[in-house]
Amino acid sequence: MLNFFKKEKEEFKILSPVDGELIPLAKVPDEVFSQKIMGDGFAVTPNGTTVVAPLSGTAASVFPTGHAVGIQTKDGIECIVHI
């Protein structure tokens, strides 16, 4: 007999990477993000100039122009900061 144990989903916090107004992805004028092709998330209309990591992890990838950084946590959560 096989026993399957349901793993509880871990809760984690993602902070805003920049000061500004939080807006839903559906309002972003880029279809890749507004249609959630890259996954779920949020957008910020910035009124600050400093961008920080929204969660603790390792920069797993950096786009050559520096406008996007992929972050991966020790638990395997992946996040993209796209500027």
Tab-separated table of N, CA and C in Angstrom:
chain	number	residue	atom	x	y	z
A	1	MET	N	0.844	-1.177	0.000
A	1	MET	CA	0.000	0.000	0.000
A	1	MET	C	0.889	1.240	0.000
A	2	LEU	N	0.587	2.189	-0.852
A	2	LEU	CA	1.341	3.429	-0.932
A	2	LEU	C	0.654	4.504	-0.116
A	3	ASN	N	1.435	5.225	0.612
A	3	ASN	CA	0.916	6.370	1.358
A	3	ASN	C	1.413	7.646	0.702
A	4	PHE	N	0.525	8.524	0.387
A	4	PHE	CA	0.895	9.809	-0.195
A	4	PHE	C	0.636	10.894	0.842
A	5	PHE	N	1.627	11.698	1.065
A	5	PHE	CA	1.505	12.792	2.016
A	5	PHE	C	1.456	14.096	1.254
A	6	LYS	N	0.443	14.851	1.523
A	6	LYS	CA	0.304	16.149	0.872
A	6	LYS	C	1.236	17.141	1.565
A	7	LYS	N	2.146	17.699	0.802
A	7	LYS	CA	3.054	18.698	1.358
A	7	LYS	C	2.325	20.035	1.439
A	8	GLU	N	2.383	20.635	2.615
A	8	GLU	CA	1.773	21.948	2.798
A	8	GLU	C	2.539	22.969	1.969
A	9	LYS	N	1.805	23.901	1.379
A	9	LYS	CA	2.457	24.989	0.652
A	9	LYS	C	3.102	25.925	1.653
A	10	GLU	N	4.343	26.255	1.372
A	10	GLU	CA	5.032	27.186	2.236
A	10	GLU	C	4.597	28.611	1.913
A	11	GLU	N	4.471	29.422	2.933
A	11	GLU	CA	4.167	30.821	2.721
A	11	GLU	C	5.473	31.585	2.644
A	12	PHE	N	5.511	32.548	1.773
A	12	PHE	CA	6.690	33.385	1.664
A	12	PHE	C	6.241	34.773	1.259
A	13	LYS	N	7.091	35.727	1.502
A	13	LYS	CA	6.761	37.113	1.185
A	13	LYS	C	7.626	37.589	0.033
A	14	ILE	N	7.001	38.307	-0.876
A	14	ILE	CA	7.719	39.003	-1.933
A	14	ILE	C	7.444	40.485	-1.712
A	15	LEU	N	8.501	41.223	-1.519
A	15	LEU	CA	8.373	42.656	-1.269
A	15	LEU	C	8.459	43.418	-2.579
A	16	SER	N	8.017	44.637	-2.575
A	16	SER	CA	8.140	45.478	-3.761
A	16	SER	C	9.618	45.792	-3.982
A	17	PRO	N	10.105	45.621	-5.204
A	17	PRO	CA	11.511	45.908	-5.467
A	17	PRO	C	11.828	47.405	-5.583
A	18	VAL	N	10.783	48.245	-5.600
A	18	VAL	CA	10.988	49.689	-5.741
A	18	VAL	C	9.785	50.405	-5.126
A	19	ASP	N	10.014	51.598	-4.583
A	19	ASP	CA	8.898	52.395	-4.075
A	19	ASP	C	8.011	52.817	-5.237
A	20	GLY	N	6.698	52.776	-5.015
A	20	GLY	CA	5.788	53.201	-6.060
A	20	GLY	C	4.399	52.643	-5.878
A	21	GLU	N	3.606	52.740	-6.932
A	21	GLU	CA	2.216	52.291	-6.909
A	21	GLU	C	2.107	50.862	-7.432
A	22	LEU	N	1.533	49.984	-6.637
A	22	LEU	CA	1.309	48.594	-7.015
A	22	LEU	C	0.170	48.524	-8.025
A	23	ILE	N	0.395	47.828	-9.153
A	23	ILE	CA	-0.667	47.671	-10.148
A	23	ILE	C	-0.760	46.198	-10.539
A	24	PRO	N	-1.954	45.725	-10.894
A	24	PRO	CA	-2.107	44.334	-11.311
A	24	PRO	C	-1.449	44.098	-12.671
A	25	LEU	N	-0.984	42.877	-12.892
A	25	LEU	CA	-0.349	42.550	-14.173
A	25	LEU	C	-1.263	42.808	-15.357
A	26	ALA	N	-2.547	42.631	-15.186
A	26	ALA	CA	-3.484	42.841	-16.292
A	26	ALA	C	-3.405	44.258	-16.853
A	27	LYS	N	-2.919	45.196	-16.078
A	27	LYS	CA	-2.824	46.596	-16.519
A	27	LYS	C	-1.465	46.937	-17.140
A	28	VAL	N	-0.552	45.987	-17.193
A	28	VAL	CA	0.772	46.225	-17.773
A	28	VAL	C	0.651	46.214	-19.298
A	29	PRO	N	1.216	47.217	-19.993
A	29	PRO	CA	1.049	47.300	-21.453
A	29	PRO	C	1.960	46.370	-22.251
A	30	ASP	N	2.393	45.276	-21.660
A	30	ASP	CA	3.213	44.268	-22.339
A	30	ASP	C	2.480	42.938	-22.209
A	31	GLU	N	2.030	42.377	-23.338
A	31	GLU	CA	1.204	41.167	-23.315
A	31	GLU	C	1.872	39.974	-22.642
A	32	VAL	N	3.180	39.885	-22.724
A	32	VAL	CA	3.877	38.764	-22.082
A	32	VAL	C	3.599	38.763	-20.584
A	33	PHE	N	3.543	39.950	-19.992
A	33	PHE	CA	3.278	40.043	-18.562
A	33	PHE	C	1.791	40.136	-18.255
A	34	SER	N	1.042	40.947	-18.999
A	34	SER	CA	-0.377	41.144	-18.698
A	34	SER	C	-1.194	39.867	-18.876
A	35	GLN	N	-0.750	38.993	-19.775
A	35	GLN	CA	-1.442	37.713	-19.972
A	35	GLN	C	-0.830	36.594	-19.129
A	36	LYS	N	0.112	36.954	-18.262
A	36	LYS	CA	0.758	36.027	-17.321
A	36	LYS	C	1.479	34.879	-18.016
A	37	ILE	N	2.010	35.138	-19.207
A	37	ILE	CA	2.769	34.121	-19.931
A	37	ILE	C	4.023	33.740	-19.138
A	38	MET	N	4.602	34.704	-18.443
A	38	MET	CA	5.789	34.444	-17.614
A	38	MET	C	5.406	33.991	-16.207
A	39	GLY	N	4.117	33.901	-15.917
A	39	GLY	CA	3.660	33.501	-14.590
A	39	GLY	C	2.960	34.634	-13.877
A	40	ASP	N	2.503	34.354	-12.673
A	40	ASP	CA	1.761	35.331	-11.885
A	40	ASP	C	2.722	36.336	-11.267
A	41	GLY	N	2.188	37.456	-10.830
A	41	GLY	CA	3.037	38.458	-10.212
A	41	GLY	C	2.330	39.771	-10.039
A	42	PHE	N	3.115	40.831	-10.002
A	42	PHE	CA	2.574	42.179	-9.852
A	42	PHE	C	3.530	43.142	-10.533
A	43	ALA	N	3.074	44.358	-10.699
A	43	ALA	CA	3.907	45.401	-11.296
A	43	ALA	C	3.877	46.618	-10.381
A	44	VAL	N	4.880	47.451	-10.534
A	44	VAL	CA	4.966	48.667	-9.739
A	44	VAL	C	5.290	49.829	-10.672
A	45	THR	N	4.481	50.877	-10.597
A	45	THR	CA	4.827	52.123	-11.270
A	45	THR	C	5.740	52.853	-10.295
A	46	PRO	N	7.034	52.935	-10.630
A	46	PRO	CA	7.986	53.443	-9.638
A	46	PRO	C	7.925	54.952	-9.433
A	47	ASN	N	8.162	55.354	-8.192
A	47	ASN	CA	8.422	56.759	-7.926
A	47	ASN	C	9.726	56.881	-7.140
A	48	GLY	N	10.480	55.792	-7.148
A	48	GLY	CA	11.807	55.764	-6.556
A	48	GLY	C	12.807	55.358	-7.627
A	49	THR	N	14.075	55.420	-7.304
A	49	THR	CA	15.110	55.082	-8.288
A	49	THR	C	15.974	53.902	-7.870
A	50	THR	N	15.778	53.415	-6.661
A	50	THR	CA	16.561	52.282	-6.179
A	50	THR	C	15.737	51.007	-6.310
A	51	VAL	N	16.295	50.019	-7.007
A	51	VAL	CA	15.632	48.725	-7.183
A	51	VAL	C	16.397	47.703	-6.362
A	52	VAL	N	15.674	46.922	-5.558
A	52	VAL	CA	16.284	45.914	-4.698
A	52	VAL	C	15.656	44.552	-4.971
A	53	ALA	N	16.275	43.504	-4.467
A	53	ALA	CA	15.726	42.153	-4.598
A	53	ALA	C	14.451	42.046	-3.765
A	54	PRO	N	13.379	41.520	-4.335
A	54	PRO	CA	12.117	41.421	-3.602
A	54	PRO	C	12.044	40.224	-2.651
A	55	LEU	N	13.016	39.315	-2.745
A	55	LEU	CA	13.084	38.179	-1.848
A	55	LEU	C	14.529	37.701	-1.793
A	56	SER	N	14.841	36.919	-0.789
A	56	SER	CA	16.209	36.453	-0.583
A	56	SER	C	16.511	35.302	-1.526
A	57	GLY	N	17.635	35.375	-2.204
A	57	GLY	CA	17.997	34.304	-3.120
A	57	GLY	C	19.274	34.620	-3.867
A	58	THR	N	19.481	33.865	-4.927
A	58	THR	CA	20.665	34.001	-5.764
A	58	THR	C	20.251	34.506	-7.135
A	59	ALA	N	21.025	35.422	-7.671
A	59	ALA	CA	20.772	35.887	-9.043
A	59	ALA	C	21.144	34.737	-9.975
A	60	ALA	N	20.140	34.026	-10.437
A	60	ALA	CA	20.361	32.839	-11.275
A	60	ALA	C	20.620	33.211	-12.728
A	61	SER	N	20.088	34.354	-13.150
A	61	SER	CA	20.326	34.813	-14.513
A	61	SER	C	20.184	36.330	-14.567
A	62	VAL	N	20.982	36.929	-15.436
A	62	VAL	CA	20.913	38.370	-15.649
A	62	VAL	C	20.875	38.593	-17.153
A	63	PHE	N	19.857	39.287	-17.629
A	63	PHE	CA	19.744	39.580	-19.055
A	63	PHE	C	20.927	40.460	-19.450
A	64	PRO	N	21.504	40.254	-20.631
A	64	PRO	CA	22.707	41.005	-21.027
A	64	PRO	C	22.598	42.528	-20.886
A	65	THR	N	21.421	43.094	-21.067
A	65	THR	CA	21.274	44.546	-20.927
A	65	THR	C	21.118	44.970	-19.468
A	66	GLY	N	20.944	44.012	-18.558
A	66	GLY	CA	20.784	44.321	-17.141
A	66	GLY	C	19.380	44.725	-16.752
A	67	HIS	N	18.423	44.675	-17.679
A	67	HIS	CA	17.061	45.134	-17.360
A	67	HIS	C	16.190	44.048	-16.727
A	68	ALA	N	16.709	42.839	-16.618
A	68	ALA	CA	15.949	41.756	-15.996
A	68	ALA	C	16.903	40.826	-15.252
A	69	VAL	N	16.480	40.421	-14.054
A	69	VAL	CA	17.277	39.517	-13.235
A	69	VAL	C	16.372	38.396	-12.750
A	70	GLY	N	16.806	37.164	-12.926
A	70	GLY	CA	16.089	36.002	-12.401
A	70	GLY	C	16.686	35.623	-11.058
A	71	ILE	N	15.846	35.528	-10.043
A	71	ILE	CA	16.289	35.191	-8.690
A	71	ILE	C	15.693	33.847	-8.312
A	72	GLN	N	16.507	32.994	-7.694
A	72	GLN	CA	16.011	31.704	-7.214
A	72	GLN	C	16.320	31.579	-5.725
A	73	THR	N	15.294	31.203	-4.937
A	73	THR	CA	15.488	31.036	-3.498
A	73	THR	C	16.046	29.648	-3.217
A	74	LYS	N	16.487	29.434	-1.987
A	74	LYS	CA	17.019	28.119	-1.609
A	74	LYS	C	15.933	27.040	-1.672
A	75	ASP	N	14.662	27.457	-1.625
A	75	ASP	CA	13.540	26.523	-1.717
A	75	ASP	C	13.062	26.283	-3.139
A	76	GLY	N	13.752	26.894	-4.130
A	76	GLY	CA	13.401	26.692	-5.534
A	76	GLY	C	12.381	27.647	-6.101
A	77	ILE	N	11.985	28.657	-5.326
A	77	ILE	CA	11.047	29.657	-5.843
A	77	ILE	C	11.800	30.551	-6.806
A	78	GLU	N	11.200	30.793	-7.982
A	78	GLU	CA	11.837	31.622	-8.988
A	78	GLU	C	11.060	32.922	-9.153
A	79	CYS	N	11.819	33.997	-9.336
A	79	CYS	CA	11.234	35.332	-9.445
A	79	CYS	C	12.022	36.113	-10.492
A	80	ILE	N	11.327	36.891	-11.306
A	80	ILE	CA	11.993	37.753	-12.261
A	80	ILE	C	11.715	39.205	-11.886
A	81	VAL	N	12.771	39.998	-11.801
A	81	VAL	CA	12.628	41.439	-11.626
A	81	VAL	C	12.921	42.031	-12.997
A	82	HIS	N	11.881	42.581	-13.634
A	82	HIS	CA	11.989	43.117	-14.996
A	82	HIS	C	11.788	44.616	-14.922
A	83	ILE	N	12.792	45.355	-15.344
A	83	ILE	CA	12.744	46.815	-15.231
A	83	ILE	C	12.460	47.405	-16.602
